[in-house]
Short mmCIF file of C-alpha atoms in Angstrom, two decimals:
data_model
loop_
_atom_site.label_atom_id
_atom_site.label_comp_id
_atom_site.label_asym_id
_atom_site.label_seq_id
_atom_site.Cartn_x
_atom_site.Cartn_y
_atom_site.Cartn_z
CA MET S 1 45.09 -14.02 98.45
CA VAL S 2 48.06 -16.23 98.04
CA PHE S 3 47.82 -19.85 98.99
CA ALA S 4 50.25 -22.57 98.79
CA ASP S 5 48.94 -26.14 98.42
CA ILE S 6 50.93 -29.30 98.31
CA SER S 7 50.69 -33.04 99.17
CA MET S 8 53.02 -34.39 102.22
CA SER S 9 53.66 -37.95 103.94
CA VAL S 10 53.20 -38.11 107.56
CA ASP S 11 56.94 -38.07 108.01
CA GLY S 12 56.99 -34.39 106.00
CA TYR S 13 58.19 -35.33 102.67
CA VAL S 14 56.89 -33.82 99.52
CA ALA S 15 58.98 -35.87 97.03
CA GLY S 16 60.90 -39.02 97.73
CA PRO S 17 64.40 -39.70 97.58
CA ASN S 18 66.30 -39.16 94.49
CA ASP S 19 63.86 -37.00 92.96
CA GLY S 20 64.70 -35.49 89.52
CA PRO S 21 64.17 -35.14 85.90
CA ALA S 22 64.69 -38.83 85.39
CA ASN S 23 62.99 -40.12 88.53
CA GLY S 24 60.10 -37.33 88.71
CA LEU S 25 59.01 -37.00 92.59
CA GLY S 26 61.43 -39.62 93.61
CA ASP S 27 61.50 -43.18 95.00
CA GLY S 28 57.80 -43.62 96.31
CA GLY S 29 57.02 -39.87 95.97
CA GLU S 30 53.96 -40.52 93.19
CA ARG S 31 52.50 -42.02 96.07
CA LEU S 32 51.59 -38.73 97.54
CA HIS S 33 49.58 -37.61 94.55
CA ASP S 34 47.31 -41.27 94.31
CA TRP S 35 44.72 -39.36 96.19
CA MET S 36 44.23 -36.50 93.69
CA PHE S 37 45.04 -38.35 90.26
CA ALA S 38 42.06 -40.69 91.10
CA THR S 39 39.27 -37.88 91.35
CA SER S 40 37.33 -36.52 88.59
CA GLY S 41 37.82 -33.11 90.07
CA TRP S 42 41.41 -33.11 89.01
CA ARG S 43 40.77 -35.11 85.83
CA GLU S 44 38.73 -32.85 84.60
CA LEU S 45 40.98 -29.76 84.73
CA HIS S 46 43.50 -31.96 83.15
CA GLY S 47 40.87 -33.18 80.35
CA ILE S 48 40.79 -36.68 81.50
CA GLU S 49 37.59 -38.67 81.77
CA GLY S 50 36.23 -40.41 84.78
CA GLY S 51 37.50 -40.48 88.32
CA THR S 52 35.82 -40.51 91.65
CA ALA S 53 33.44 -37.70 92.65
CA ASP S 54 33.67 -37.34 96.30
CA GLN S 55 35.36 -35.28 99.29
CA ASP S 56 38.69 -35.54 97.74
CA SER S 57 37.66 -34.66 94.33
CA GLU S 58 36.21 -31.49 95.62
CA ILE S 59 39.13 -30.31 97.21
CA ALA S 60 41.31 -31.37 94.15
CA ALA S 61 39.28 -28.92 92.16
CA GLU S 62 39.81 -26.34 94.62
CA MET S 63 43.37 -26.16 93.63
CA PHE S 64 42.52 -24.42 90.50
CA ALA S 65 38.90 -23.14 90.68
CA ASN S 66 39.68 -19.46 91.73
CA THR S 67 43.51 -19.42 90.79
CA GLY S 68 45.12 -16.87 88.40
CA ALA S 69 48.45 -17.72 88.55
CA ILE S 70 51.10 -20.13 89.76
CA VAL S 71 54.52 -19.86 91.40
CA MET S 72 56.65 -22.82 91.57
CA GLY S 73 60.35 -23.30 92.14
CA ARG S 74 63.05 -24.44 89.62
CA ARG S 75 63.34 -28.18 91.02
CA MET S 76 59.49 -28.66 90.39
CA PHE S 77 59.70 -26.87 87.04
CA THR S 78 62.63 -29.10 85.95
CA THR S 79 60.87 -32.10 87.22
CA GLY S 80 57.90 -31.67 85.66
CA GLU S 81 58.89 -29.75 82.47
CA GLY S 82 59.22 -33.17 80.54
CA PRO S 83 56.09 -35.12 81.88
CA TRP S 84 54.01 -31.93 81.44
CA GLY S 85 54.56 -32.07 77.45
CA ASP S 86 53.38 -29.59 75.08
CA GLU S 87 49.97 -28.91 76.82
CA PRO S 88 50.60 -28.47 80.98
CA PRO S 89 47.49 -28.85 83.07
CA PHE S 90 47.90 -25.35 84.39
CA ARG S 91 46.31 -23.09 81.52
CA MET S 92 47.25 -19.76 83.08
CA PRO S 93 50.80 -17.80 83.83
CA VAL S 94 53.32 -19.79 86.01
CA PHE S 95 56.28 -17.99 87.32
CA VAL S 96 59.50 -20.45 88.10
CA VAL S 97 61.70 -18.73 90.75
CA THR S 98 65.21 -20.02 89.55
CA HIS S 99 68.86 -18.57 89.14
CA THR S 100 69.14 -19.05 85.80
CA PRO S 101 67.68 -16.42 83.43
CA ARG S 102 65.63 -18.01 80.54
CA GLU S 103 63.28 -16.82 77.83
CA PRO S 104 59.15 -16.86 78.67
CA VAL S 105 57.68 -20.11 77.41
CA SER S 106 54.22 -20.33 75.90
CA LYS S 107 52.53 -23.81 75.48
CA ARG S 108 49.39 -24.88 74.27
CA GLY S 109 46.02 -24.47 76.39
CA GLY S 110 47.24 -21.07 77.95
CA THR S 111 49.94 -21.94 80.23
CA THR S 112 53.27 -19.79 79.98
CA PHE S 113 56.20 -20.16 82.03
CA THR S 114 58.07 -17.01 83.04
CA PHE S 115 61.59 -17.18 84.87
CA ILE S 116 62.05 -15.41 87.67
CA THR S 117 65.57 -14.69 88.73
CA GLY S 118 64.82 -12.00 91.60
CA GLY S 119 63.60 -14.13 94.11
CA VAL S 120 60.18 -15.69 95.77
CA ARG S 121 59.03 -12.22 96.78
CA ALA S 122 59.55 -11.03 92.99
CA ALA S 123 57.99 -14.25 91.99
CA VAL S 124 54.62 -13.78 93.94
CA SER S 125 54.43 -10.01 92.96
CA ALA S 126 54.57 -10.77 89.40
CA ALA S 127 51.98 -13.53 89.75
CA ARG S 128 49.87 -11.58 91.88
CA GLU S 129 50.02 -8.81 89.33
CA ALA S 130 49.00 -11.40 86.59
CA ALA S 131 46.11 -13.02 88.66
CA GLY S 132 44.41 -9.87 89.22
CA GLU S 133 41.21 -10.68 91.46
CA ARG S 134 42.23 -14.38 91.27
CA ASP S 135 44.39 -16.11 93.64
CA VAL S 136 47.98 -16.88 93.78
CA LEU S 137 48.92 -20.50 94.04
CA VAL S 138 52.25 -21.39 95.27
CA ALA S 139 52.53 -25.14 93.90
CA GLY S 140 55.78 -26.27 95.41
CA GLY S 141 58.42 -27.70 95.74
CA GLY S 142 59.16 -27.53 99.30
CA SER S 143 61.45 -25.32 99.17
CA ALA S 144 59.59 -22.57 97.46
CA ILE S 145 56.74 -22.92 99.63
CA SER S 146 58.72 -22.84 102.70
CA GLN S 147 60.56 -19.62 101.31
CA CYS S 148 57.56 -17.87 100.92
CA ILE S 149 56.03 -18.75 104.25
CA GLY S 150 59.32 -17.37 105.78
CA GLU S 151 59.04 -14.05 103.67
CA GLY S 152 55.64 -13.57 104.82
CA LEU S 153 53.83 -13.80 101.51
CA VAL S 154 51.45 -16.72 102.02
CA ASP S 155 47.88 -16.15 103.51
CA GLU S 156 46.71 -19.86 103.51
CA LEU S 157 48.73 -23.20 103.90
CA ARG S 158 46.83 -26.37 102.53
CA ILE S 159 48.44 -29.69 103.33
CA HIS S 160 47.14 -32.74 101.83
CA MET S 161 48.84 -35.30 104.54
CA VAL S 162 48.85 -38.91 103.04
CA PRO S 163 48.80 -41.73 105.10
CA VAL S 164 52.24 -43.15 104.33
CA LEU S 165 55.92 -42.92 105.67
CA LEU S 166 58.49 -42.05 102.96
CA GLY S 167 61.24 -42.48 105.31
CA GLY S 168 63.25 -39.71 103.19
CA GLY S 169 63.34 -37.28 100.30
CA VAL S 170 62.60 -33.75 99.99
CA ARG S 171 61.02 -32.10 103.32
CA LEU S 172 58.22 -29.53 103.01
CA PHE S 173 60.04 -27.70 106.02
CA GLY S 174 63.44 -28.09 106.41
CA GLY S 175 63.75 -25.94 109.15
CA GLY S 176 64.12 -21.93 109.92
CA VAL S 177 60.62 -20.77 109.45
CA SER S 178 58.65 -20.55 112.78
CA GLY S 179 55.21 -18.99 113.64
CA GLU S 180 51.64 -19.64 114.96
CA LEU S 181 49.07 -21.03 112.47
CA ALA S 182 45.13 -21.24 112.60
CA THR S 183 43.41 -24.26 111.42
CA ASP S 184 40.86 -22.94 109.10
CA ARG S 185 39.41 -26.37 107.99
CA VAL S 186 40.48 -30.25 108.10
CA VAL S 187 38.68 -32.76 105.90
CA ALA S 188 39.56 -36.22 106.55
CA THR S 189 39.12 -39.17 104.06
CA PRO S 190 40.75 -42.36 103.70
CA ALA S 191 43.16 -41.05 100.93
CA ALA S 192 44.27 -38.09 102.58
CA THR S 193 43.86 -35.84 105.64
CA HIS S 194 43.24 -32.33 104.03
CA MET S 195 44.34 -29.69 106.23
CA ARG S 196 43.84 -25.81 105.51
CA PHE S 197 45.92 -23.13 108.02
CA THR S 198 45.82 -19.35 107.86
CA GLY S 199 47.97 -17.03 109.89
CA VAL S 200 51.08 -17.90 108.13
CA ARG S 201 51.90 -14.02 107.14
CA SER S 202 53.25 -13.43 110.29
CA PRO S 203 56.16 -15.47 111.27
CA ALA S 204 57.94 -15.11 114.69
CA MET W 1 47.79 -53.21 121.65
CA VAL W 2 50.91 -50.91 121.41
CA PHE W 3 50.24 -47.27 120.50
CA ALA W 4 52.54 -44.34 120.10
CA ASP W 5 51.34 -41.01 121.08
CA ILE W 6 52.94 -37.97 120.47
CA SER W 7 52.13 -34.14 119.84
CA MET W 8 53.94 -32.61 117.05
CA SER W 9 54.25 -29.24 114.98
CA VAL W 10 53.17 -28.65 111.39
CA ASP W 11 56.58 -28.79 110.57
CA GLY W 12 57.21 -32.22 112.27
CA TYR W 13 59.02 -31.41 115.48
CA VAL W 14 58.10 -32.70 118.74
CA ALA W 15 60.68 -30.69 120.61
CA GLY W 16 62.01 -27.33 120.04
CA PRO W 17 65.73 -26.30 119.51
CA ASN W 18 67.91 -26.67 122.84
CA ASP W 19 65.86 -29.27 124.63
CA GLY W 20 67.28 -31.11 127.44
CA PRO W 21 67.09 -31.05 131.30
CA ALA W 22 67.79 -27.33 131.39
CA ASN W 23 65.45 -26.38 128.93
CA GLY W 24 62.52 -29.19 129.03
CA LEU W 25 61.25 -29.56 125.48
CA GLY W 26 63.22 -26.71 124.08
CA ASP W 27 62.74 -23.31 122.69
CA GLY W 28 58.90 -23.22 122.26
CA GLY W 29 58.40 -26.85 122.65
CA GLU W 30 55.96 -26.75 125.62
CA ARG W 31 53.73 -24.93 122.63
CA LEU W 32 53.12 -28.45 121.44
CA HIS W 33 51.26 -29.82 125.01
CA ASP W 34 49.13 -26.38 125.71
CA TRP W 35 46.15 -28.16 123.96
CA MET W 36 46.55 -31.00 126.51
CA PHE W 37 47.42 -29.00 129.61
CA ALA W 38 44.18 -27.10 129.02
CA THR W 39 42.05 -29.86 129.33
CA SER W 40 39.91 -31.56 132.38
CA GLY W 41 41.06 -34.99 130.83
CA TRP W 42 44.55 -34.46 131.49
CA ARG W 43 44.25 -32.55 134.55
CA GLU W 44 42.16 -34.96 136.14
CA LEU W 45 44.83 -37.75 135.40
CA HIS W 46 47.24 -35.59 137.26
CA GLY W 47 45.72 -34.46 140.15
CA ILE W 48 44.79 -30.70 139.17
CA GLU W 49 41.42 -29.52 139.16
CA GLY W 50 39.63 -27.51 136.83
CA GLY W 51 40.09 -27.37 132.64
CA THR W 52 38.00 -27.74 129.58
CA ALA W 53 35.60 -30.51 129.04
CA ASP W 54 35.63 -30.89 125.10
CA GLN W 55 37.07 -32.99 122.47
CA ASP W 56 40.70 -32.18 123.22
CA SER W 57 39.90 -33.22 126.73
CA GLU W 58 38.43 -36.76 125.55
CA ILE W 59 41.46 -37.40 123.22
CA ALA W 60 43.61 -36.50 126.31
CA ALA W 61 41.98 -38.99 128.53
CA GLU W 62 42.50 -41.65 126.21
CA MET W 63 46.11 -41.66 126.53
CA PHE W 64 46.24 -43.22 129.88
CA ALA W 65 42.31 -44.88 129.80
CA ASN W 66 43.20 -48.31 129.03
CA THR W 67 46.88 -48.10 129.46
CA GLY W 68 49.10 -50.70 131.69
CA ALA W 69 52.79 -49.76 130.75
CA ILE W 70 54.73 -46.91 129.29
CA VAL W 71 57.92 -47.16 127.09
CA MET W 72 60.11 -43.86 126.88
CA GLY W 73 63.41 -42.93 125.44
CA ARG W 74 66.32 -41.56 127.58
CA ARG W 75 66.09 -38.29 126.16
CA MET W 76 62.40 -38.00 127.11
CA PHE W 77 63.16 -39.55 130.66
CA THR W 78 66.02 -37.16 131.32
CA THR W 79 64.29 -33.98 130.65
CA GLY W 80 61.32 -35.05 132.50
CA GLU W 81 62.67 -36.54 135.53
CA GLY W 82 63.21 -33.24 137.62
CA PRO W 83 59.81 -31.72 136.51
CA TRP W 84 57.97 -34.83 137.27
CA GLY W 85 59.38 -34.78 140.77
CA ASP W 86 58.41 -37.51 143.49
CA GLU W 87 55.03 -38.46 142.34
CA PRO W 88 55.43 -38.63 138.23
CA PRO W 89 51.66 -38.52 136.59
CA PHE W 90 51.87 -41.92 134.93
CA ARG W 91 50.88 -44.20 138.20
CA MET W 92 52.10 -47.45 136.11
CA PRO W 93 55.60 -49.26 134.90
CA VAL W 94 57.53 -46.88 132.74
CA PHE W 95 60.34 -48.60 130.77
CA VAL W 96 63.24 -46.08 129.46
CA VAL W 97 65.39 -47.63 126.77
CA THR W 98 68.99 -46.55 127.77
CA HIS W 99 72.43 -47.32 126.81
CA THR W 100 73.64 -46.67 130.75
CA PRO W 101 72.31 -49.62 133.28
CA ARG W 102 70.49 -48.17 136.40
CA GLU W 103 68.84 -49.77 139.28
CA PRO W 104 64.64 -49.38 138.98
CA VAL W 105 63.23 -46.27 140.87
CA SER W 106 59.93 -46.25 142.51
CA LYS W 107 58.04 -43.10 143.07
CA ARG W 108 54.94 -42.08 145.04
CA GLY W 109 51.67 -43.31 143.13
CA GLY W 110 52.59 -46.17 141.49
CA THR W 111 55.10 -44.89 138.57
CA THR W 112 58.34 -47.30 138.50
CA PHE W 113 60.91 -46.67 136.30
CA THR W 114 62.95 -49.53 134.99
CA PHE W 115 66.05 -49.17 132.62
CA ILE W 116 66.58 -51.32 129.70
CA THR W 117 69.56 -51.58 127.90
CA GLY W 118 68.55 -54.32 125.22
CA GLY W 119 66.83 -51.80 122.94
CA VAL W 120 63.34 -50.93 121.98
CA ARG W 121 61.91 -54.58 121.44
CA ALA W 122 63.20 -55.31 124.73
CA ALA W 123 61.67 -52.45 126.21
CA VAL W 124 58.08 -52.87 124.73
CA SER W 125 58.46 -56.85 125.28
CA ALA W 126 58.69 -56.10 128.96
CA ALA W 127 56.19 -53.36 129.00
CA ARG W 128 53.52 -55.93 127.32
CA GLU W 129 54.61 -58.23 130.12
CA ALA W 130 53.81 -55.62 132.81
CA ALA W 131 50.72 -54.36 131.00
CA GLY W 132 48.75 -57.69 130.87
CA GLU W 133 45.63 -57.35 129.12
CA ARG W 134 45.96 -53.42 128.96
CA ASP W 135 47.65 -51.42 126.08
CA VAL W 136 51.11 -50.09 126.11
CA LEU W 137 52.09 -46.49 125.26
CA VAL W 138 55.39 -45.63 123.49
CA ALA W 139 54.99 -41.97 124.61
CA GLY W 140 58.28 -40.55 122.98
CA GLY W 141 60.37 -39.04 122.11
CA GLY W 142 60.70 -39.00 118.48
CA SER W 143 63.68 -41.33 118.33
CA ALA W 144 62.10 -44.10 120.50
CA ILE W 145 58.87 -43.55 118.54
CA SER W 146 60.39 -43.88 115.05
CA GLN W 147 62.45 -46.86 116.11
CA CYS W 148 59.80 -48.47 117.56
CA ILE W 149 57.93 -48.21 114.04
CA GLY W 150 60.68 -49.08 112.18
CA GLU W 151 61.01 -52.52 114.17
CA GLY W 152 57.25 -53.28 113.39
CA LEU W 153 56.23 -53.14 117.14
CA VAL W 154 53.76 -50.40 116.84
CA ASP W 155 50.21 -51.08 116.28
CA GLU W 156 48.46 -47.58 116.24
CA LEU W 157 50.33 -44.09 115.90
CA ARG W 158 48.40 -41.10 117.22
CA ILE W 159 49.45 -37.41 116.35
CA HIS W 160 48.48 -34.40 117.68
CA MET W 161 49.17 -32.08 115.23
CA VAL W 162 49.41 -28.57 116.62
CA PRO W 163 49.18 -25.31 114.37
CA VAL W 164 52.50 -24.03 114.78
CA LEU W 165 55.83 -23.88 112.85
CA LEU W 166 58.70 -24.53 115.32
CA GLY W 167 61.41 -24.05 112.71
CA GLY W 168 63.75 -26.29 114.42
CA GLY W 169 64.31 -28.97 117.37
CA VAL W 170 63.78 -32.67 117.35
CA ARG W 171 61.71 -34.41 114.55
CA LEU W 172 59.62 -37.38 115.02
CA PHE W 173 60.54 -38.90 111.78
CA GLY W 174 64.26 -38.43 111.04
CA GLY W 175 63.96 -40.51 107.93
CA GLY W 176 64.73 -44.11 107.08
CA VAL W 177 61.57 -45.55 108.34
CA SER W 178 58.76 -46.14 105.50
CA GLY W 179 55.39 -47.97 105.09
CA GLU W 180 51.81 -47.39 104.23
CA LEU W 181 49.94 -46.43 107.17
CA ALA W 182 45.97 -46.37 107.24
CA THR W 183 43.87 -43.45 108.64
CA ASP W 184 41.83 -44.66 111.37
CA ARG W 185 40.37 -41.57 112.83
CA VAL W 186 40.65 -37.50 112.49
CA VAL W 187 39.20 -35.22 115.02
CA ALA W 188 40.31 -31.46 114.30
CA THR W 189 39.83 -29.00 116.82
CA PRO W 190 41.18 -25.36 117.14
CA ALA W 191 44.06 -26.21 119.32
CA ALA W 192 45.32 -29.39 117.65
CA THR W 193 44.03 -32.03 114.45
CA HIS W 194 44.27 -35.39 116.21
CA MET W 195 45.18 -38.23 113.77
CA ARG W 196 45.08 -41.86 114.49
CA PHE W 197 46.94 -44.13 112.18
CA THR W 198 46.96 -48.06 111.90
CA GLY W 199 48.90 -50.29 109.95
CA VAL W 200 52.14 -49.23 111.20
CA ARG W 201 53.15 -52.76 112.01
CA SER W 202 54.79 -53.86 108.46
CA PRO W 203 57.24 -51.17 107.25
CA ALA W 204 58.45 -51.51 103.78
#
């Protein structure tokens, strides 16, 4: 199963204005992950103690619970590479969709970055192969997720809608991808409304 | 109390591509209102028999239950004027934000359209005056709602998120309006995820 999972503002942004290596998720963009960073589910995955054990925590833990490989866009990789450091939190194969060939990189803790220049379809295919029986997570950014949905590669879309208006930045959906979804589950907490959609495989 | 209420696709559109008098809510845009048209709550307000009596119906009924006046943008008015006919469904004063002065229009059933050329603030002010103890509904479109939020005129934002990707059209949030919200209530049905936010009065 291939699922996309991302945090989004009410106005549809997954990063704030001026994102990039020097400015992370952009102006105000880190706000989108507050719900996650606070949870014990997320902290445990990242080897950090403490955090809240609540519905947000359970949902944060679902992100990696049955995941065997990750696909991400070049922009997300470039932004994250520095902060993730020598022991990135993924601890599984990560396939980066890029136009620039690069040798694979192995990090401590089991994270490997493999650079795929053949587009999102090739990246998802490589990730499925690596994941075996486990799921593939398309982790972002907006462009990679939107492209994967547009190509009919995504079985499930999980959006964590954070009650904030960023007013600008990187949109999850820049337009051009259409189709019916089906609401599979919605869990609302004060920190975020966690929505899970299926039926994203057959865009119109 | 001033509230904004609108149906939006998962990709953030409140009308499809090519909207306008000749094409209503644009290509695929009517899909956004399917959840509402099916309900007895909405049908009763519009003098149509039948419909479903469920959570969607209760939420549709809330739209007008305590509403005393409506604010809408020129684009929504222009698109709706034809279809609404001689007896529009509002049955209360409606204030249209426009650049073009026009004499007020009174329709059967109690709907009056008054055209306000002084901007959204003037329109909301006139609507509050007309509504008295009752609430003011900012009914759309995206630009009018976004402007009202940007000016700090909205107490509550209600978004009915419909599980569809339109792929293009008119966005609710074109950017430029930022600030923290608070999630007040979320009701999820197969037809839509009904989200209510407060705290929209103090944009950053």
